[in-house]
Coordinates of C-alpha atoms in Angstrom, one line a residue:
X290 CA -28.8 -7.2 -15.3
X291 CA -29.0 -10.7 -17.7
X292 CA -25.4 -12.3 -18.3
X293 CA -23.9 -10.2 -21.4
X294 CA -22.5 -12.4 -24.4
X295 CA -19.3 -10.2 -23.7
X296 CA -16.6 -11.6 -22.1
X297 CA -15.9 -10.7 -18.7
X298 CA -11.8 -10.9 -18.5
X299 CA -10.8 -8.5 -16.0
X300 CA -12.2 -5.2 -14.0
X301 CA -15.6 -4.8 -13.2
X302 CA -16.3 -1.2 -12.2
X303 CA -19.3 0.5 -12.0
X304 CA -20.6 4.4 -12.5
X305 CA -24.2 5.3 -12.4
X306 CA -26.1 2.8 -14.9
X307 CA -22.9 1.6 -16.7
X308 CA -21.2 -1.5 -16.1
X309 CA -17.1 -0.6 -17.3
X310 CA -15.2 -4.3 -18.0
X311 CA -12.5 -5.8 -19.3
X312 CA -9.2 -4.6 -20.1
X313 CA -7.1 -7.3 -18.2
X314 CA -3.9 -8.1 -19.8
X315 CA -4.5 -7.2 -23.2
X316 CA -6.5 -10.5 -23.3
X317 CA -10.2 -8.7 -23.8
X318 CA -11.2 -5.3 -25.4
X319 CA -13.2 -3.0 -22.9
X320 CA -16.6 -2.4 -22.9
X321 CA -19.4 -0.5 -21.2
X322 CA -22.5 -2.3 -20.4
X323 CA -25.8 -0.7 -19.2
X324 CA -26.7 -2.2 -15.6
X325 CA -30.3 -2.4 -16.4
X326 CA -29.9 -5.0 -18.8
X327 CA -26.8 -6.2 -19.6
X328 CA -26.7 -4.5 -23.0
X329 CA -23.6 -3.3 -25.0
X330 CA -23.2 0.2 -25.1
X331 CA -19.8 0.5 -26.5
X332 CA -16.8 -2.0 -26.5
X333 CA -13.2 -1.1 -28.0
X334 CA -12.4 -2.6 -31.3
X335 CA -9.1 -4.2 -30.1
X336 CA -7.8 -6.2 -26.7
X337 CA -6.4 -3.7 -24.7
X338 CA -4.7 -3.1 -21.3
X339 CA -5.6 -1.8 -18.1
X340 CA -4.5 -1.4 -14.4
X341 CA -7.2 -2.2 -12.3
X342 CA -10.1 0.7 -12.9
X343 CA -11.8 2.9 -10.4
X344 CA -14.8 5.2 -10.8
X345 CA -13.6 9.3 -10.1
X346 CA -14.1 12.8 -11.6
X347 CA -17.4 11.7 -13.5
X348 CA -15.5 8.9 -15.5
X349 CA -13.6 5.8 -14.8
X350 CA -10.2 6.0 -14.8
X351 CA -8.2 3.7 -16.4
X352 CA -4.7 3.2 -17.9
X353 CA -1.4 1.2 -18.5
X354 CA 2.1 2.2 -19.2
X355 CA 3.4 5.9 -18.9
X356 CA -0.5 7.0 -19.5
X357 CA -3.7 7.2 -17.4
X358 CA -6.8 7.6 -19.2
X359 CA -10.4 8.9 -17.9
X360 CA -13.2 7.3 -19.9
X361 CA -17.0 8.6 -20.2
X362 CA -18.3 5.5 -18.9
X363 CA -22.0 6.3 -21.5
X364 CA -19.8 6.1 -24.8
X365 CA -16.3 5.4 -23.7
X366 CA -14.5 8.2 -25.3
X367 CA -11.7 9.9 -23.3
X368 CA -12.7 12.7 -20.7
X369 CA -9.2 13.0 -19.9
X370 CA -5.7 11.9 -20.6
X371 CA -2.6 12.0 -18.9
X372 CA 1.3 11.5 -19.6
X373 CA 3.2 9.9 -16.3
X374 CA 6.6 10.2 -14.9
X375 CA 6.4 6.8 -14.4
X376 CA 5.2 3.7 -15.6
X377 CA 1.9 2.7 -13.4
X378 CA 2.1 -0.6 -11.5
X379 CA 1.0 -3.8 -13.3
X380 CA -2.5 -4.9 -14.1
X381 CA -3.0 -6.9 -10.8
X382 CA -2.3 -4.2 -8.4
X383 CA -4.0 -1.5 -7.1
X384 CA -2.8 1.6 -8.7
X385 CA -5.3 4.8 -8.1
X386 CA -6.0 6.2 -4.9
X387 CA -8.9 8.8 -5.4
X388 CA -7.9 11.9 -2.7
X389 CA -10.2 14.3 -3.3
X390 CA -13.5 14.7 -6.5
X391 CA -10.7 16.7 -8.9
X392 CA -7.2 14.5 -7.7
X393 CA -5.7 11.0 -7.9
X394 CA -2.3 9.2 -6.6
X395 CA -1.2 6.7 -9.0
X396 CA 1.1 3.8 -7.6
X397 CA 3.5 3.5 -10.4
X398 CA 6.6 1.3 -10.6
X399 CA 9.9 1.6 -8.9
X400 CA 8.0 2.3 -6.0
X401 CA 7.1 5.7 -6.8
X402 CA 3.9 7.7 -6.3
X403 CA 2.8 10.1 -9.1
X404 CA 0.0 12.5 -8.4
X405 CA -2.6 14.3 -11.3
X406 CA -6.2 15.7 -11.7
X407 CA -8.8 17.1 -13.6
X408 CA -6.9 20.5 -12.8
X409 CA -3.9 20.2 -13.9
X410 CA -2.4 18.5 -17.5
X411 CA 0.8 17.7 -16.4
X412 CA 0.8 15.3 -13.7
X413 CA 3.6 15.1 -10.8
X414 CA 6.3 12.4 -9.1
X415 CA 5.9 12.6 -5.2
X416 CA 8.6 10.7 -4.6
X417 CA 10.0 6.9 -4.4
X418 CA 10.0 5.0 -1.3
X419 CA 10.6 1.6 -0.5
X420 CA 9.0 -1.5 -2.2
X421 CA 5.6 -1.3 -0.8
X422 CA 2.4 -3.8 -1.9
X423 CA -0.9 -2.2 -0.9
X424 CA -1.8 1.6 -0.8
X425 CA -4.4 3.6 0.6
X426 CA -5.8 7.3 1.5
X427 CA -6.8 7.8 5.4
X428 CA -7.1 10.9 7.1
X429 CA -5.4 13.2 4.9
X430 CA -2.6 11.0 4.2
X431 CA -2.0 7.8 1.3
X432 CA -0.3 4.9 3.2
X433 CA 1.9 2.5 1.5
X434 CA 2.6 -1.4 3.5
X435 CA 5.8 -2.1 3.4
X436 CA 6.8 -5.5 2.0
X437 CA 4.0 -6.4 4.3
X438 CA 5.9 -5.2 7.7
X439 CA 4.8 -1.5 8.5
X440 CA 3.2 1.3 7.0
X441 CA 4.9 4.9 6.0
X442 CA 1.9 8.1 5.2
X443 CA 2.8 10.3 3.1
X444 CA 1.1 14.0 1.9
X445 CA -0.8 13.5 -1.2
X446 CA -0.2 17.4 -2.0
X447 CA 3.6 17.0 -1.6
X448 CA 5.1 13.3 -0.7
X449 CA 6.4 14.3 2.4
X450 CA 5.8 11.6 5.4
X451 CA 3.1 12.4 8.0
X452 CA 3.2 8.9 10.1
X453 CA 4.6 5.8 10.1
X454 CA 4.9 2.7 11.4
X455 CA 8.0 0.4 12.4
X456 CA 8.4 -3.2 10.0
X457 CA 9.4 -4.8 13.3
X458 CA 6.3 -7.4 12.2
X459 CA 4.0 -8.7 9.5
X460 CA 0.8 -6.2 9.6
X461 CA -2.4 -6.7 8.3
X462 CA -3.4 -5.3 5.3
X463 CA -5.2 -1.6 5.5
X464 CA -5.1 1.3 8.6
X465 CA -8.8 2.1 9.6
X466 CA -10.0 5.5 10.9
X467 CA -10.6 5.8 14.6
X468 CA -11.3 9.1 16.0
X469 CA -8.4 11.4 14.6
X470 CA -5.6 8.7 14.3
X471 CA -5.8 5.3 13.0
X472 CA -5.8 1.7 13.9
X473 CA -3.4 -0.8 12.9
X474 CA -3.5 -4.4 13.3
X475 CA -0.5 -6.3 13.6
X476 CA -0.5 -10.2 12.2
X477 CA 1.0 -11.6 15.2
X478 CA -1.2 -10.5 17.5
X479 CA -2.9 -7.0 18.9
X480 CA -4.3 -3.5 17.2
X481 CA -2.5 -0.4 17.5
X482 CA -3.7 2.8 18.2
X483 CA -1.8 5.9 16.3
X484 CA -2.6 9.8 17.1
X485 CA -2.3 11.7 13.9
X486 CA 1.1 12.8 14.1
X487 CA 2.1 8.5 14.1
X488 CA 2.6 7.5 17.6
X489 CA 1.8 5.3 19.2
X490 CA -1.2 6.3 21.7
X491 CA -2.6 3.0 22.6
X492 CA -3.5 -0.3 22.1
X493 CA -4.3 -4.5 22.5
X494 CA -3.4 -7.2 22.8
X495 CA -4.8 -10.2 21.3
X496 CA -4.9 -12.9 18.7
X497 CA -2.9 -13.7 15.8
X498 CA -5.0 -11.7 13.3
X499 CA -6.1 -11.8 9.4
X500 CA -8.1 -9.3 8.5
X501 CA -9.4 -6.1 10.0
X502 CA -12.8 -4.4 9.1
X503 CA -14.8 -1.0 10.0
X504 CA -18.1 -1.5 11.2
X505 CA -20.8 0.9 10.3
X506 CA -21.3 1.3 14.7
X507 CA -17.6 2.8 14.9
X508 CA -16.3 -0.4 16.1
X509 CA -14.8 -3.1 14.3
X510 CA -14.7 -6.9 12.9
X511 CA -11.5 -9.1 13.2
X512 CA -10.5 -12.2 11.6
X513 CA -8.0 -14.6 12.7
X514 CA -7.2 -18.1 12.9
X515 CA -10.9 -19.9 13.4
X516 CA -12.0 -17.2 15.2
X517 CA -14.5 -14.0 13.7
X518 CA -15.1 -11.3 16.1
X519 CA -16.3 -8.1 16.6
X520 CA -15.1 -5.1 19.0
X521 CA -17.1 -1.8 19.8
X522 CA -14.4 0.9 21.1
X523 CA -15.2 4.1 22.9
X524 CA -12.3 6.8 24.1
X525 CA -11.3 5.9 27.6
X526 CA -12.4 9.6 29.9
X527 CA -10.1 12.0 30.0
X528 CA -8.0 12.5 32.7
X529 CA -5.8 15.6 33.5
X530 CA -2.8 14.5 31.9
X531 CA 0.1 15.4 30.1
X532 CA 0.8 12.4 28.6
X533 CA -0.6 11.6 24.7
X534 CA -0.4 8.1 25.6
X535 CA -3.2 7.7 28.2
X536 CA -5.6 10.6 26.5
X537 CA -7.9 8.7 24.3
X538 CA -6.6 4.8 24.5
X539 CA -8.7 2.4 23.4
X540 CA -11.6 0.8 25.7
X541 CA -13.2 -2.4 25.0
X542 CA -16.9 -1.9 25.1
X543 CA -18.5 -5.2 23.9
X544 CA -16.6 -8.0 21.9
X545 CA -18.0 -10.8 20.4
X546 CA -16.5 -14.2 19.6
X547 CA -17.7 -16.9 17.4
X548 CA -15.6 -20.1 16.7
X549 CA -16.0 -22.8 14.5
X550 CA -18.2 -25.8 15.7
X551 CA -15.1 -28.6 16.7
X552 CA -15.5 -31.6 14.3
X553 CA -16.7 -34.7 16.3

């Protein structure tokens, strides 16, 4: 795709062979552009704003204020619109969280999580929670980070918590799948293990970390202070055992560790 004459202020999201842009702020109109060349194939005739966009349902959903909006991304005309509860959350942050093909979770403000879909017109409050940055959906549930310190899961169908996690420290941003719990990575130092239900099942220790990734091998990639790694994890064997704890702790398999060269 050339560079378009458009102005590219904003989102970039992408569904099928069209290129859906702009919309930050109210600074730049929106527009879809086909991905084979960078053409125009609709823009809006005004500046206009938009949470950050996400492709879902057969559209890209967009939105600002007390309404969401789903857009045919080939002419830009509405699909579907919806009236919120709530105000969604500014243009900067995250505010869908796809759960299924038909149904969204919208992080709106005052904390609160408002679900909809292409079933239903009237869309729903969950509930408020605590001030919480980033969301997400794993395994059945969306997760909200606390002020940066823990996480609390919630039921996308209902807003009742599944799991959570104590704010006793400053966790890295995003859970990742691991069997049928989650990992957790905690900023000053070690990953987590959690069974579905939220406890703890096992665990370790290690650096100060950054970042967190999934690996397409199962395992995963850590970041932290000069250091990039990579862990592979297998279930330790099963013992006969009553406790939850020691059924299906984590085992290192292989880790990797590459620091940066030392300056002279």
């Amino acid at each position: 795709m050339e560079r378009p004459d458009t102005e590219v202020d904003g989102d970039l999201t992408v569904h099928s062979d069209t290129v859906v842009i702009g919309g930050w702020r109210g600074h730049t109109p929106m527009s879809g552009l086909d991905l084979a060349d960078g053409g125009v194939r609709w823009t809006t005739p005004s500046p206009v704003t938009s949470v950050r966009t996400i492709a879902w349902a057969g559209g890209v959903l967009t939105g600002s204020g007390y309404e969401a909006v789903l857009l045919d991304p080939a002419d830009g005309s509405d699909l579907a619109r919806w009236r919120l509860p709530d105000p969604l959350a500014g243009p900067d942050a995250k505010a869908f969280v796809p759960v299924d093909a038909e149904r969204v979770v919208a992080a709106c403000e005052a904390s609160s999580l408002v679900t909809f879909g292409i079933d239903a017109d009237k869309a729903t409050r969950l509930g408020s929670y605590d001030p919480f940055g980033a969301v997400g959906y794993i395994h059945g549930s969306v997760w909200m980070m606390r002020s940066g310190r823990g996480f609390l899961a919630v039921d996308p169908t209902n807003g009742t918590s599944t799991w959570s996690v104590e704010g006793d420290r400053r966790m890295v941003v995003g859970p990742l799948p691991y069997a049928d719990g989650v990992l957790v990575g905690d900023a000053n130092g070690g990953i987590r293990q959690l069974g579905p239900d939220g406890r703890i099942v096992g665990g370790l220790p290690g650096r100060r970390l950054d970042a967190l990734a999934a690996a397409d091998d199962g395992g995963l990639f850590l970041a932290a202070k000069g250091t990039f790694g990579s862990f592979a994890f297998s279930p330790k064997a099963r013992r006969p055992t009553t406790s939850a704890a020691s059924a299906g702790a984590l085992s290192v398999c292989e880790s990797t560790r590459q620091d940066p060269e030392e300056k002279a």
